[in-house]
Amino acid sequence: MSTRRLAVLGATGSIGLQTLEVFRTLTAEGFALTVTVLAAATSVAPLADAAREFGARAVGVAGPGEAERIRQELPAGVEVVHGPQGLAALAGRDDVDLVLNAVVGAAGLRASLAALEAGKMLALANKESLVVGGELVRTSGAGTAAIVAVDSEHAALQQTLQGVEEEQVECLWITASGGAFRDRPPEALAQVTPREALNHPTWRMGPRITVDSATLVNKAFEVIEAHHLFGVPWEKIGVLLHPQSVIHGLVELVDGTVLAQMGPHDMRIPIRYALTHPRRLPGAPTRLSLADLTLELSALPRDRYPAFWTVLEAGKTGGTAPAVANAADEVLVAAFLDGRIAFTAISEGLQSVLSAHRPAPCDSLAAVEEADRWARDRARAFVEGNG
Ligand code: MG
């Protein structure tokens, strides 16, 4: 097999750093992989370190200021680009085969579209690509056929669906840990603090996604992603509470068989598979202790996670509604983390913003960006009125 040339976008975040760690292990084991492109928004010093370590040919950063600073830290000849356009150009470069998109935020969508249009394989960890731009991604290049999922639930479903025909699928099930407040009485949720919300029971992740796990907004986003990624109708995608986070996804078949994918909660495992697929290589970073497992699954309680249902509804509405849900959620979560609104105001704000939105078709990046701006303004107004 020829050397697989990798672009890591979002290289200094949690997934990006774990990708570089997996990369070091794989290349030390002799797997033919090189990093040609690295991008990160503002973490200039760690990005420069990584670019020198891996001999990257091009790097991307957020703006001209970061570009100026990183240029001084890199060998002559390394191309430096900035902004969403720069990121998209990196994703489409001739010297890249596989784009691992772990960008946080809507800038990741543009990069995903560029990668697909240029015929690249896309290892997808950027939520917004499918949540906000699912309708655009599906019609871009090879569409979802070129995507290998990095998110644990979608990686699980994608692997479990191998060899399964569409008409054999009864239901896809995504599991949810239940987040930081799964055992709190609902009436206590108005008083919880940002510090408590950031204490996720099983996964270590960035602040926004950890809060999104406590509200289950993240799980609604994952249902939207699954809908677009696998082309499965809404009524055939369900969510189950599973506090152990060992089963990541289940495929229930028409004949009553249920196929499940299990694994340690260690993102290096799906990342490793994304880099080596369709091959599987020895050298698991962690393993399940199968003889000691207790696995509990239960239905999602209807009243505990109001934001889940609100965001799921936005997904079903489609068009610009999911972009509005995403942008409003980002503003509301930031306001909660700043101590400006209560935890329960996240779901109230989402409800308020989405009920005021008139969805438009999601037929261009411009439509997405316009909806994003509108939602941020509305969410900020909600924060002002509810602080
Ligand atoms: Mg996930």
Short mmCIF file of C-alpha atoms and ligand atoms in Angstrom, two decimals:
data_model
loop_
_atom_site.label_atom_id
_atom_site.label_comp_id
_atom_site.label_asym_id
_atom_site.label_seq_id
_atom_site.Cartn_x
_atom_site.Cartn_y
_atom_site.Cartn_z
CA MET A 1 0.00 0.00 0.00
CA SER A 2 1.31 3.44 -0.86
CA THR A 3 1.90 5.98 1.89
CA ARG A 4 -1.30 7.62 3.05
CA ARG A 5 -0.85 11.40 3.26
CA LEU A 6 -2.73 13.02 6.07
CA ALA A 7 -4.10 16.49 6.82
CA VAL A 8 -4.99 17.04 10.47
CA LEU A 9 -7.32 20.03 10.81
CA GLY A 10 -7.85 21.06 14.43
CA ALA A 11 -4.48 19.56 15.33
CA THR A 12 -4.13 21.06 18.81
CA GLY A 13 -7.56 20.15 20.21
CA SER A 14 -8.40 16.95 22.07
CA ILE A 15 -9.04 14.81 18.96
CA GLY A 16 -6.17 16.43 17.03
CA LEU A 17 -3.63 15.72 19.75
CA GLN A 18 -4.84 12.13 20.09
CA THR A 19 -4.58 11.77 16.29
CA LEU A 20 -0.95 12.89 16.38
CA GLU A 21 -0.31 10.44 19.23
CA VAL A 22 -1.88 7.60 17.20
CA PHE A 23 0.12 8.72 14.18
CA ARG A 24 3.42 8.45 16.12
CA THR A 25 2.52 4.93 17.28
CA LEU A 26 1.43 3.76 13.83
CA THR A 27 4.52 5.08 12.06
CA ALA A 28 6.76 3.61 14.77
CA GLU A 29 5.08 0.27 13.96
CA GLY A 30 5.88 0.74 10.27
CA PHE A 31 2.47 1.78 8.93
CA ALA A 32 2.94 3.95 5.83
CA LEU A 33 1.53 7.30 6.85
CA THR A 34 2.80 10.87 6.64
CA VAL A 35 1.42 14.20 7.84
CA THR A 36 1.61 16.81 5.09
CA VAL A 37 -0.83 19.40 6.45
CA LEU A 38 -1.65 20.68 9.95
CA ALA A 39 -4.09 23.36 11.02
CA ALA A 40 -5.20 24.88 14.31
CA ALA A 41 -7.00 28.14 15.03
CA THR A 42 -4.91 30.06 17.57
CA SER A 43 -2.54 27.62 19.32
CA VAL A 44 0.45 28.85 17.34
CA ALA A 45 3.33 27.47 19.44
CA PRO A 46 2.04 23.85 19.71
CA LEU A 47 1.10 23.90 16.03
CA ALA A 48 4.59 25.06 15.06
CA ASP A 49 6.12 22.33 17.23
CA ALA A 50 3.96 19.69 15.57
CA ALA A 51 4.65 21.06 12.06
CA ARG A 52 8.42 20.81 12.70
CA GLU A 53 8.13 17.36 14.27
CA PHE A 54 6.14 15.91 11.37
CA GLY A 55 7.72 17.91 8.56
CA ALA A 56 4.39 19.39 7.45
CA ARG A 57 4.44 21.17 4.09
CA ALA A 58 1.58 23.51 4.86
CA VAL A 59 -0.14 24.85 7.97
CA GLY A 60 -3.36 26.78 8.53
CA VAL A 61 -4.31 29.18 11.33
CA ALA A 62 -7.27 31.42 12.15
CA GLY A 63 -6.14 34.87 11.04
CA PRO A 64 -3.32 37.00 9.59
CA GLY A 65 -1.88 37.71 13.07
CA GLU A 66 -1.42 34.00 13.82
CA ALA A 67 -0.07 33.46 10.29
CA GLU A 68 2.58 36.13 10.83
CA ARG A 69 3.62 34.61 14.17
CA ILE A 70 3.83 31.01 12.99
CA ARG A 71 5.77 31.91 9.85
CA GLN A 72 8.65 33.03 12.07
CA GLU A 73 8.71 29.66 13.82
CA LEU A 74 8.68 27.45 10.74
CA PRO A 75 11.37 26.46 8.24
CA ALA A 76 11.37 28.40 4.96
CA GLY A 77 9.20 26.72 2.34
CA VAL A 78 6.35 25.69 4.65
CA GLU A 79 3.20 27.25 3.24
CA VAL A 80 1.09 29.23 5.74
CA VAL A 81 -2.58 30.01 5.09
CA HIS A 82 -5.32 31.46 7.27
CA GLY A 83 -9.07 31.74 7.66
CA PRO A 84 -11.88 29.44 6.52
CA GLN A 85 -10.83 29.76 2.86
CA GLY A 86 -7.26 28.83 3.76
CA LEU A 87 -8.52 25.81 5.68
CA ALA A 88 -10.63 24.71 2.72
CA ALA A 89 -7.64 25.07 0.38
CA LEU A 90 -5.58 22.82 2.68
CA ALA A 91 -8.32 20.15 2.64
CA GLY A 92 -8.24 20.01 -1.15
CA ARG A 93 -4.45 19.91 -1.69
CA ASP A 94 -2.94 17.42 -4.14
CA ASP A 95 -0.50 16.09 -1.52
CA VAL A 96 -3.31 14.96 0.83
CA ASP A 97 -5.22 11.65 0.66
CA LEU A 98 -7.05 11.66 3.98
CA VAL A 99 -8.40 14.74 5.76
CA LEU A 100 -9.01 14.30 9.47
CA ASN A 101 -11.35 17.14 10.27
CA ALA A 102 -11.37 17.83 14.01
CA VAL A 103 -12.01 21.55 13.69
CA VAL A 104 -14.36 22.92 16.33
CA GLY A 105 -17.17 24.98 14.86
CA ALA A 106 -18.78 25.88 11.57
CA ALA A 107 -15.43 26.55 9.81
CA GLY A 108 -15.13 22.76 9.72
CA LEU A 109 -18.06 22.49 7.31
CA ARG A 110 -16.30 24.46 4.58
CA ALA A 111 -13.23 22.25 4.96
CA SER A 112 -15.32 19.07 4.76
CA LEU A 113 -17.02 20.25 1.58
CA ALA A 114 -13.63 21.14 0.05
CA ALA A 115 -12.22 17.71 0.94
CA LEU A 116 -15.20 15.88 -0.57
CA GLU A 117 -15.22 18.02 -3.72
CA ALA A 118 -11.52 17.27 -4.21
CA GLY A 119 -12.19 13.52 -3.89
CA LYS A 120 -10.42 13.01 -0.55
CA MET A 121 -11.26 10.51 2.15
CA LEU A 122 -12.71 12.42 5.08
CA ALA A 123 -12.20 11.23 8.64
CA LEU A 124 -14.89 13.26 10.29
CA ALA A 125 -14.81 14.50 13.87
CA ASN A 126 -16.24 17.97 13.17
CA LYS A 127 -19.87 17.89 14.30
CA GLU A 128 -21.03 20.91 12.32
CA SER A 129 -20.28 19.26 8.97
CA LEU A 130 -23.25 16.92 9.29
CA VAL A 131 -25.35 18.72 11.93
CA VAL A 132 -25.37 22.09 10.19
CA GLY A 133 -24.40 21.11 6.65
CA GLY A 134 -25.70 17.56 6.33
CA GLU A 135 -27.76 18.41 3.27
CA LEU A 136 -24.73 20.05 1.59
CA VAL A 137 -22.32 17.26 2.52
CA ARG A 138 -24.61 14.55 1.14
CA THR A 139 -24.51 16.11 -2.33
CA SER A 140 -20.84 17.08 -2.34
CA GLY A 141 -18.31 14.90 -4.22
CA ALA A 142 -18.73 11.25 -3.26
CA GLY A 143 -20.85 12.45 -0.32
CA THR A 144 -21.08 10.27 2.77
CA ALA A 145 -19.45 7.31 0.95
CA ALA A 146 -16.10 9.08 1.36
CA ILE A 147 -16.57 9.63 5.10
CA VAL A 148 -15.14 7.53 7.88
CA ALA A 149 -16.67 8.55 11.18
CA VAL A 150 -14.42 9.42 14.11
CA ASP A 151 -17.13 10.19 16.68
CA SER A 152 -17.41 7.00 18.77
CA GLU A 153 -21.13 6.38 18.16
CA HIS A 154 -20.94 6.86 14.40
CA ALA A 155 -17.73 4.89 14.14
CA ALA A 156 -19.58 2.10 15.95
CA LEU A 157 -22.60 2.22 13.65
CA GLN A 158 -20.48 2.49 10.50
CA GLN A 159 -18.48 -0.59 11.47
CA THR A 160 -21.57 -2.52 12.56
CA LEU A 161 -23.39 -1.69 9.32
CA GLN A 162 -20.67 -3.24 7.17
CA GLY A 163 -22.27 -5.98 5.10
CA VAL A 164 -25.80 -5.04 6.20
CA GLU A 165 -28.29 -4.14 3.45
CA GLU A 166 -30.45 -1.05 3.90
CA GLU A 167 -33.71 -3.03 3.94
CA GLN A 168 -32.36 -5.29 6.71
CA VAL A 169 -32.16 -2.39 9.20
CA GLU A 170 -34.97 -2.16 11.72
CA CYS A 171 -33.39 0.57 13.86
CA LEU A 172 -30.07 2.24 14.64
CA TRP A 173 -29.47 2.82 18.35
CA ILE A 174 -27.05 5.41 19.69
CA THR A 175 -26.04 5.20 23.34
CA ALA A 176 -25.78 8.12 25.76
CA SER A 177 -23.98 8.17 29.11
CA GLY A 178 -26.62 10.58 30.43
CA GLY A 179 -24.04 13.28 31.20
CA ALA A 180 -22.95 14.92 34.42
CA PHE A 181 -26.46 15.26 35.89
CA ARG A 182 -28.04 11.93 35.05
CA ASP A 183 -28.67 11.18 38.73
CA ARG A 184 -29.83 14.66 39.81
CA PRO A 185 -33.50 15.31 40.43
CA PRO A 186 -34.78 17.52 37.56
CA GLU A 187 -35.83 20.27 40.03
CA ALA A 188 -32.18 20.62 41.16
CA LEU A 189 -30.89 21.38 37.64
CA ALA A 190 -31.52 25.16 37.80
CA GLN A 191 -28.84 25.41 40.53
CA VAL A 192 -26.02 23.32 39.04
CA THR A 193 -22.70 25.09 38.44
CA PRO A 194 -20.44 25.16 35.35
CA ARG A 195 -17.83 23.30 37.37
CA GLU A 196 -20.26 20.44 38.04
CA ALA A 197 -21.36 20.40 34.40
CA LEU A 198 -17.77 19.96 33.24
CA ASN A 199 -17.39 16.78 35.27
CA HIS A 200 -18.43 14.19 32.66
CA PRO A 201 -18.89 10.67 34.07
CA THR A 202 -17.00 8.75 31.38
CA TRP A 203 -15.37 10.85 28.65
CA ARG A 204 -12.77 13.64 28.86
CA MET A 205 -13.63 16.24 26.22
CA GLY A 206 -13.69 19.98 25.53
CA PRO A 207 -15.99 22.27 27.61
CA ARG A 208 -18.77 22.84 25.08
CA ILE A 209 -19.25 19.18 24.21
CA THR A 210 -19.16 18.25 27.91
CA VAL A 211 -22.01 20.68 28.64
CA ASP A 212 -23.77 19.44 25.49
CA SER A 213 -23.49 15.95 26.97
CA ALA A 214 -25.16 17.12 30.18
CA THR A 215 -28.09 18.66 28.26
CA LEU A 216 -28.01 15.80 25.71
CA VAL A 217 -27.88 18.39 22.92
CA ASN A 218 -24.80 16.49 21.80
CA LYS A 219 -26.90 13.34 21.50
CA ALA A 220 -29.53 15.14 19.41
CA PHE A 221 -26.69 16.34 17.16
CA GLU A 222 -25.51 12.74 16.88
CA VAL A 223 -28.96 11.57 15.78
CA ILE A 224 -28.92 14.30 13.10
CA GLU A 225 -25.43 13.22 12.03
CA ALA A 226 -26.51 9.57 11.85
CA HIS A 227 -29.53 10.47 9.75
CA HIS A 228 -27.34 12.17 7.16
CA LEU A 229 -24.37 9.82 7.35
CA PHE A 230 -26.34 6.59 6.95
CA GLY A 231 -29.38 7.90 5.07
CA VAL A 232 -31.70 6.27 7.62
CA PRO A 233 -35.13 7.84 8.32
CA TRP A 234 -35.68 9.61 11.67
CA GLU A 235 -38.11 7.02 13.02
CA LYS A 236 -35.42 4.36 12.66
CA ILE A 237 -32.85 6.09 14.89
CA GLY A 238 -33.18 5.79 18.66
CA VAL A 239 -31.19 6.75 21.74
CA LEU A 240 -30.63 4.54 24.80
CA LEU A 241 -29.15 5.55 28.13
CA HIS A 242 -26.09 3.45 28.85
CA PRO A 243 -24.12 4.72 31.85
CA GLN A 244 -21.07 2.50 31.24
CA SER A 245 -20.29 3.92 27.73
CA VAL A 246 -19.03 0.53 26.60
CA ILE A 247 -21.57 -0.13 23.84
CA HIS A 248 -21.26 2.80 21.43
CA GLY A 249 -23.88 1.83 18.87
CA LEU A 250 -26.32 -0.97 18.03
CA VAL A 251 -27.93 -2.02 14.77
CA GLU A 252 -31.22 -3.83 15.24
CA LEU A 253 -32.08 -5.94 12.19
CA VAL A 254 -35.48 -6.90 10.81
CA ASP A 255 -35.03 -10.53 11.85
CA GLY A 256 -34.59 -9.60 15.53
CA THR A 257 -30.80 -9.85 15.55
CA VAL A 258 -29.00 -6.96 17.26
CA LEU A 259 -25.40 -6.19 16.29
CA ALA A 260 -23.51 -4.05 18.79
CA GLN A 261 -20.10 -2.44 18.78
CA MET A 262 -18.29 -2.21 22.09
CA GLY A 263 -14.98 -0.80 23.15
CA PRO A 264 -13.14 1.08 25.87
CA HIS A 265 -13.98 4.78 26.08
CA ASP A 266 -10.75 5.70 24.38
CA MET A 267 -10.97 7.89 21.25
CA ARG A 268 -7.59 6.61 20.08
CA ILE A 269 -9.34 3.40 18.98
CA PRO A 270 -11.76 4.98 16.47
CA ILE A 271 -9.02 7.42 15.41
CA ARG A 272 -6.66 4.54 14.76
CA TYR A 273 -9.27 2.77 12.65
CA ALA A 274 -9.99 6.00 10.73
CA LEU A 275 -6.30 6.27 9.81
CA THR A 276 -5.78 2.61 8.86
CA HIS A 277 -9.21 1.55 7.54
CA PRO A 278 -10.20 -0.78 6.00
CA ARG A 279 -7.26 -2.47 7.72
CA ARG A 280 -7.19 -3.22 11.43
CA LEU A 281 -3.79 -3.34 13.02
CA PRO A 282 -2.68 -4.89 16.32
CA GLY A 283 -1.60 -2.60 19.13
CA ALA A 284 -4.78 -1.55 20.99
CA PRO A 285 -4.02 1.35 23.34
CA THR A 286 -6.53 -0.03 25.87
CA ARG A 287 -8.79 -3.08 26.08
CA LEU A 288 -12.08 -3.95 27.71
CA SER A 289 -11.96 -6.32 30.61
CA LEU A 290 -14.78 -8.45 29.21
CA ALA A 291 -15.19 -10.73 32.21
CA ASP A 292 -15.89 -7.76 34.50
CA LEU A 293 -18.50 -5.95 32.42
CA THR A 294 -21.91 -4.85 33.62
CA LEU A 295 -23.99 -3.37 30.83
CA GLU A 296 -27.18 -1.42 31.50
CA LEU A 297 -29.45 0.00 28.80
CA SER A 298 -32.61 1.99 29.38
CA ALA A 299 -35.00 4.33 27.59
CA LEU A 300 -34.32 8.06 27.55
CA PRO A 301 -36.55 9.75 30.16
CA ARG A 302 -38.81 12.23 28.38
CA ASP A 303 -38.77 15.07 30.98
CA ARG A 304 -35.11 15.13 32.04
CA TYR A 305 -33.54 16.33 28.80
CA PRO A 306 -35.84 18.95 27.20
CA ALA A 307 -33.05 20.36 25.00
CA PHE A 308 -32.59 16.94 23.37
CA TRP A 309 -36.13 16.95 22.00
CA THR A 310 -35.96 20.59 20.91
CA VAL A 311 -32.76 20.06 18.92
CA LEU A 312 -33.94 16.76 17.48
CA GLU A 313 -37.06 18.54 16.23
CA ALA A 314 -34.83 21.14 14.55
CA GLY A 315 -33.01 18.28 12.82
CA LYS A 316 -36.27 16.86 11.51
CA THR A 317 -37.40 20.30 10.35
CA GLY A 318 -34.15 20.51 8.37
CA GLY A 319 -33.09 23.41 6.16
CA THR A 320 -31.46 26.10 8.27
CA ALA A 321 -33.08 24.95 11.57
CA PRO A 322 -30.15 22.72 12.67
CA ALA A 323 -27.70 25.57 11.95
CA VAL A 324 -29.80 27.79 14.20
CA ALA A 325 -29.86 25.14 16.94
CA ASN A 326 -26.09 24.76 16.77
CA ALA A 327 -25.25 28.47 16.82
CA ALA A 328 -27.77 29.27 19.56
CA ASP A 329 -26.47 26.38 21.65
CA GLU A 330 -22.89 27.61 21.33
CA VAL A 331 -23.87 31.08 22.62
CA LEU A 332 -26.05 29.66 25.42
CA VAL A 333 -23.43 27.17 26.61
CA ALA A 334 -20.78 29.91 26.67
CA ALA A 335 -23.15 32.12 28.70
CA PHE A 336 -23.78 29.27 31.15
CA LEU A 337 -20.04 28.62 31.51
CA ASP A 338 -19.52 32.34 32.19
CA GLY A 339 -22.10 32.17 34.98
CA ARG A 340 -24.49 34.47 33.11
CA ILE A 341 -27.45 32.08 32.79
CA ALA A 342 -28.67 28.99 34.63
CA PHE A 343 -28.12 25.49 33.23
CA THR A 344 -31.84 25.12 32.58
CA ALA A 345 -31.82 28.37 30.54
CA ILE A 346 -29.84 26.54 27.83
CA SER A 347 -32.88 24.49 26.88
CA GLU A 348 -35.24 27.45 27.38
CA GLY A 349 -33.05 29.60 25.12
CA LEU A 350 -32.93 26.93 22.43
CA GLN A 351 -36.70 26.62 22.53
CA SER A 352 -37.08 30.40 22.37
CA VAL A 353 -34.69 30.91 19.44
CA LEU A 354 -35.93 27.95 17.40
CA SER A 355 -39.59 28.84 17.82
CA ALA A 356 -38.83 32.31 16.39
CA HIS A 357 -36.93 30.89 13.38
CA ARG A 358 -38.44 30.59 9.92
CA PRO A 359 -36.39 27.79 8.33
CA ALA A 360 -35.01 28.38 4.83
CA PRO A 361 -33.56 25.73 2.50
CA CYS A 362 -29.99 24.76 3.35
CA ASP A 363 -28.70 25.05 -0.22
CA SER A 364 -25.50 27.06 0.19
CA LEU A 365 -22.82 27.99 2.71
CA ALA A 366 -24.24 31.52 2.60
CA ALA A 367 -27.64 30.27 3.81
CA VAL A 368 -25.93 28.44 6.68
CA GLU A 369 -23.86 31.48 7.62
CA GLU A 370 -26.87 33.77 7.56
CA ALA A 371 -28.84 31.41 9.83
CA ASP A 372 -25.83 31.15 12.13
CA ARG A 373 -25.58 34.95 12.51
CA TRP A 374 -29.30 35.34 13.08
CA ALA A 375 -29.30 32.61 15.75
CA ARG A 376 -26.33 34.10 17.61
CA ASP A 377 -28.04 37.50 17.76
CA ARG A 378 -31.28 35.95 19.03
CA ALA A 379 -29.45 33.81 21.59
CA ARG A 380 -27.46 36.82 22.87
CA ALA A 381 -30.72 38.74 23.26
CA PHE A 382 -32.14 35.80 25.21
CA VAL A 383 -29.06 35.81 27.48
CA GLU A 384 -29.44 39.58 28.09
CA GLY A 385 -33.08 39.09 29.08
CA ASN A 386 -32.46 36.05 31.31
CA GLY A 387 -29.20 36.77 33.14
MG MG B 1 -20.09 11.00 20.52
#
